[in-house]
Amino acid sequence: MEWHTFLIVVHLIGAALGVGGATFAEIFLLKAVRDGEIDPVESSFMQVTYRVVRVGLFLLILSGFGFLILYRFTGLEERLYSPLLWSKLSIVVVILINAILLQARHIPLWLGSALSFASWYAAMLILPLRSAIMPISYLEIMGWYVVSVAVVAVALSIIRRSLGIKF
Amino acid sequence: MSTFLGYMLVAHIILGLIGIGAFYAVWMGLLKKVPKLAFLFWASLLGFLSFIASWLTGGYYYVEYYGGAVKPIIKAGEYPWAHLVVMEAKEHIFLFLPILATLVFLSLALLKETALLNQGIRKALAYVVGFIVIAGIAITLGGMLISGAVR
């Protein structure tokens, strides 16, 4: 298998684990807080889900840098200045900082959830959508990203209200 | 670039990423309600060793190849600031990381489990580790800007 194919496979597995994990983390969280408390079984399910998200993030970052090394060695350095790549990197940094803020309880749960959920989907969709959205600048992508976080925050808030959940 | 220098560059990048990942895990671990000293110790040891190895491989690549072959291309190209600003900053911030990594690793090696219940100690360590992670991410992104400027 060529390096490029190998990296694509690992990157896709990482993205699938991350997006799937982030989605199920949200679903488990909604189910767990519905009765007002998180019991040990619910807590263990959430722990496993967060572990899956971390594995996904690790694979995504490692394979992502694998692509960057490949570009460096195959004379495709100009790709390292792509606005899509830098937007994706920025969103991955947001995912990392958001996880720290959630762990330290320095961010409201509703905002942390929306950031995690929207960021994972954005990180997954940016590159596959490149042919549809190019040419686009870094600031435009990040602007759309901020809008998507706001939309997800409102959507999750509506879902929580309809289920009678208070954060 | 020779194959050996290519390996050095790849090792520098991957070891640096492993170091950042390990200290990110330490940071998360320190923020837990009940931190596990054994986990923090082993993660910080991995991060410390990775940063030292990344330092050596990156240093070798820099001295043997970057200065003579890459720097002139960047300085004559479209993005001379990639060397003049980013690489100059990276070189200096890069010096901090293994030293701070040693500080954190030794602190965790010498501390006892009960010391981690002290909020002051944990907070101080979390700040140092947070700085390591943020500086590590910054110089990683800096490395990308420098690599991208080689055209």
PDB file of N, CA and C in Angstrom, chain A residues 8-42:
ATOM      1  N   ILE A   8      -4.649   8.076   4.104  1.00  0.00           N
ATOM      2  CA  ILE A   8      -6.082   8.353   3.921  1.00  0.00           C
ATOM      3  C   ILE A   8      -6.914   7.387   4.770  1.00  0.00           C
ATOM      4  N   VAL A   9      -6.528   6.108   4.745  1.00  0.00           N
ATOM      5  CA  VAL A   9      -7.273   5.099   5.524  1.00  0.00           C
ATOM      6  C   VAL A   9      -7.237   5.452   7.015  1.00  0.00           C
ATOM      7  N   VAL A  10      -6.034   5.756   7.538  1.00  0.00           N
ATOM      8  CA  VAL A  10      -5.909   6.077   8.970  1.00  0.00           C
ATOM      9  C   VAL A  10      -6.679   7.362   9.299  1.00  0.00           C
ATOM     10  N   HIS A  11      -6.584   8.359   8.406  1.00  0.00           N
ATOM     11  CA  HIS A  11      -7.265   9.637   8.627  1.00  0.00           C
ATOM     12  C   HIS A  11      -8.785   9.430   8.678  1.00  0.00           C
ATOM     13  N   LEU A  12      -9.292   8.600   7.755  1.00  0.00           N
ATOM     14  CA  LEU A  12     -10.738   8.351   7.727  1.00  0.00           C
ATOM     15  C   LEU A  12     -11.193   7.600   8.982  1.00  0.00           C
ATOM     16  N   ILE A  13     -10.377   6.625   9.412  1.00  0.00           N
ATOM     17  CA  ILE A  13     -10.738   5.889  10.642  1.00  0.00           C
ATOM     18  C   ILE A  13     -10.756   6.861  11.829  1.00  0.00           C
ATOM     19  N   GLY A  14      -9.732   7.731  11.905  1.00  0.00           N
ATOM     20  CA  GLY A  14      -9.679   8.720  12.990  1.00  0.00           C
ATOM     21  C   GLY A  14     -10.892   9.633  12.975  1.00  0.00           C
ATOM     22  N   ALA A  15     -11.252  10.125  11.772  1.00  0.00           N
ATOM     23  CA  ALA A  15     -12.399  11.031  11.660  1.00  0.00           C
ATOM     24  C   ALA A  15     -13.695  10.300  12.044  1.00  0.00           C
ATOM     25  N   ALA A  16     -13.821   9.041  11.590  1.00  0.00           N
ATOM     26  CA  ALA A  16     -15.037   8.274  11.896  1.00  0.00           C
ATOM     27  C   ALA A  16     -15.171   8.056  13.401  1.00  0.00           C
ATOM     28  N   LEU A  17     -14.069   7.683  14.048  1.00  0.00           N
ATOM     29  CA  LEU A  17     -14.114   7.460  15.499  1.00  0.00           C
ATOM     30  C   LEU A  17     -14.421   8.770  16.232  1.00  0.00           C
ATOM     31  N   GLY A  18     -13.793   9.854  15.785  1.00  0.00           N
ATOM     32  CA  GLY A  18     -13.992  11.141  16.445  1.00  0.00           C
ATOM     33  C   GLY A  18     -15.404  11.658  16.288  1.00  0.00           C
ATOM     34  N   VAL A  19     -15.906  11.653  15.049  1.00  0.00           N
ATOM     35  CA  VAL A  19     -17.259  12.180  14.804  1.00  0.00           C
ATOM     36  C   VAL A  19     -18.297  11.267  15.460  1.00  0.00           C
ATOM     37  N   GLY A  20     -18.115   9.959  15.291  1.00  0.00           N
ATOM     38  CA  GLY A  20     -19.045   9.014  15.911  1.00  0.00           C
ATOM     39  C   GLY A  20     -19.019   9.138  17.427  1.00  0.00           C
ATOM     40  N   GLY A  21     -17.810   9.221  17.979  1.00  0.00           N
ATOM     41  CA  GLY A  21     -17.665   9.344  19.433  1.00  0.00           C
ATOM     42  C   GLY A  21     -18.293  10.629  19.945  1.00  0.00           C
ATOM     43  N   ALA A  22     -18.049  11.741  19.251  1.00  0.00           N
ATOM     44  CA  ALA A  22     -18.599  13.030  19.688  1.00  0.00           C
ATOM     45  C   ALA A  22     -20.122  13.003  19.625  1.00  0.00           C
ATOM     46  N   THR A  23     -20.663  12.335  18.600  1.00  0.00           N
ATOM     47  CA  THR A  23     -22.126  12.247  18.468  1.00  0.00           C
ATOM     48  C   THR A  23     -22.708  11.422  19.621  1.00  0.00           C
ATOM     49  N   PHE A  24     -22.090  10.258  19.861  1.00  0.00           N
ATOM     50  CA  PHE A  24     -22.618   9.408  20.939  1.00  0.00           C
ATOM     51  C   PHE A  24     -22.364  10.008  22.324  1.00  0.00           C
ATOM     52  N   ALA A  25     -21.275  10.770  22.469  1.00  0.00           N
ATOM     53  CA  ALA A  25     -21.031  11.443  23.752  1.00  0.00           C
ATOM     54  C   ALA A  25     -22.191  12.387  24.046  1.00  0.00           C
ATOM     55  N   GLU A  26     -22.653  13.090  23.022  1.00  0.00           N
ATOM     56  CA  GLU A  26     -23.766  14.028  23.205  1.00  0.00           C
ATOM     57  C   GLU A  26     -25.061  13.273  23.534  1.00  0.00           C
ATOM     58  N   ILE A  27     -25.294  12.178  22.796  1.00  0.00           N
ATOM     59  CA  ILE A  27     -26.519  11.392  23.030  1.00  0.00           C
ATOM     60  C   ILE A  27     -26.509  10.805  24.447  1.00  0.00           C
ATOM     61  N   PHE A  28     -25.367  10.219  24.842  1.00  0.00           N
ATOM     62  CA  PHE A  28     -25.274   9.635  26.193  1.00  0.00           C
ATOM     63  C   PHE A  28     -25.431  10.707  27.263  1.00  0.00           C
ATOM     64  N   LEU A  29     -24.850  11.887  27.004  1.00  0.00           N
ATOM     65  CA  LEU A  29     -24.951  12.979  27.985  1.00  0.00           C
ATOM     66  C   LEU A  29     -26.412  13.390  28.153  1.00  0.00           C
ATOM     67  N   LEU A  30     -27.123  13.536  27.032  1.00  0.00           N
ATOM     68  CA  LEU A  30     -28.539  13.918  27.103  1.00  0.00           C
ATOM     69  C   LEU A  30     -29.349  12.862  27.857  1.00  0.00           C
ATOM     70  N   LYS A  31     -29.073  11.596  27.564  1.00  0.00           N
ATOM     71  CA  LYS A  31     -29.796  10.510  28.241  1.00  0.00           C
ATOM     72  C   LYS A  31     -29.458  10.479  29.736  1.00  0.00           C
ATOM     73  N   ALA A  32     -28.155  10.713  30.012  1.00  0.00           N
ATOM     74  CA  ALA A  32     -27.694  10.585  31.401  1.00  0.00           C
ATOM     75  C   ALA A  32     -28.252  11.697  32.286  1.00  0.00           C
ATOM     76  N   VAL A  33     -28.316  12.920  31.783  1.00  0.00           N
ATOM     77  CA  VAL A  33     -28.748  14.038  32.649  1.00  0.00           C
ATOM     78  C   VAL A  33     -30.270  14.215  32.653  1.00  0.00           C
ATOM     79  N   ARG A  34     -30.968  13.373  31.907  1.00  0.00           N
ATOM     80  CA  ARG A  34     -32.421  13.525  31.809  1.00  0.00           C
ATOM     81  C   ARG A  34     -33.106  13.373  33.172  1.00  0.00           C
ATOM     82  N   ASP A  35     -32.611  12.415  33.978  1.00  0.00           N
ATOM     83  CA  ASP A  35     -33.225  12.204  35.295  1.00  0.00           C
ATOM     84  C   ASP A  35     -32.530  13.023  36.391  1.00  0.00           C
ATOM     85  N   GLY A  36     -31.659  13.939  35.994  1.00  0.00           N
ATOM     86  CA  GLY A  36     -31.050  14.852  36.969  1.00  0.00           C
ATOM     87  C   GLY A  36     -29.741  14.370  37.564  1.00  0.00           C
ATOM     88  N   GLU A  37     -29.388  13.100  37.371  1.00  0.00           N
ATOM     89  CA  GLU A  37     -28.089  12.639  37.884  1.00  0.00           C
ATOM     90  C   GLU A  37     -27.479  11.594  36.943  1.00  0.00           C
ATOM     91  N   ILE A  38     -26.137  11.506  37.005  1.00  0.00           N
ATOM     92  CA  ILE A  38     -25.427  10.550  36.144  1.00  0.00           C
ATOM     93  C   ILE A  38     -25.041   9.350  36.999  1.00  0.00           C
ATOM     94  N   ASP A  39     -25.667   8.178  36.723  1.00  0.00           N
ATOM     95  CA  ASP A  39     -25.344   7.003  37.549  1.00  0.00           C
ATOM     96  C   ASP A  39     -24.055   6.339  37.038  1.00  0.00           C
ATOM     97  N   PRO A  40     -23.488   5.371  37.805  1.00  0.00           N
ATOM     98  CA  PRO A  40     -22.192   4.775  37.430  1.00  0.00           C
ATOM     99  C   PRO A  40     -22.177   4.121  36.054  1.00  0.00           C
ATOM    100  N   VAL A  41     -23.307   3.473  35.661  1.00  0.00           N
ATOM    101  CA  VAL A  41     -23.340   2.819  34.342  1.00  0.00           C
ATOM    102  C   VAL A  41     -23.261   3.872  33.241  1.00  0.00           C
ATOM    103  N   GLU A  42     -24.060   4.938  33.408  1.00  0.00           N
ATOM    104  CA  GLU A  42     -24.044   6.019  32.417  1.00  0.00           C
ATOM    105  C   GLU A  42     -22.655   6.657  32.350  1.00  0.00           C
TER     106      GLU A  42
END
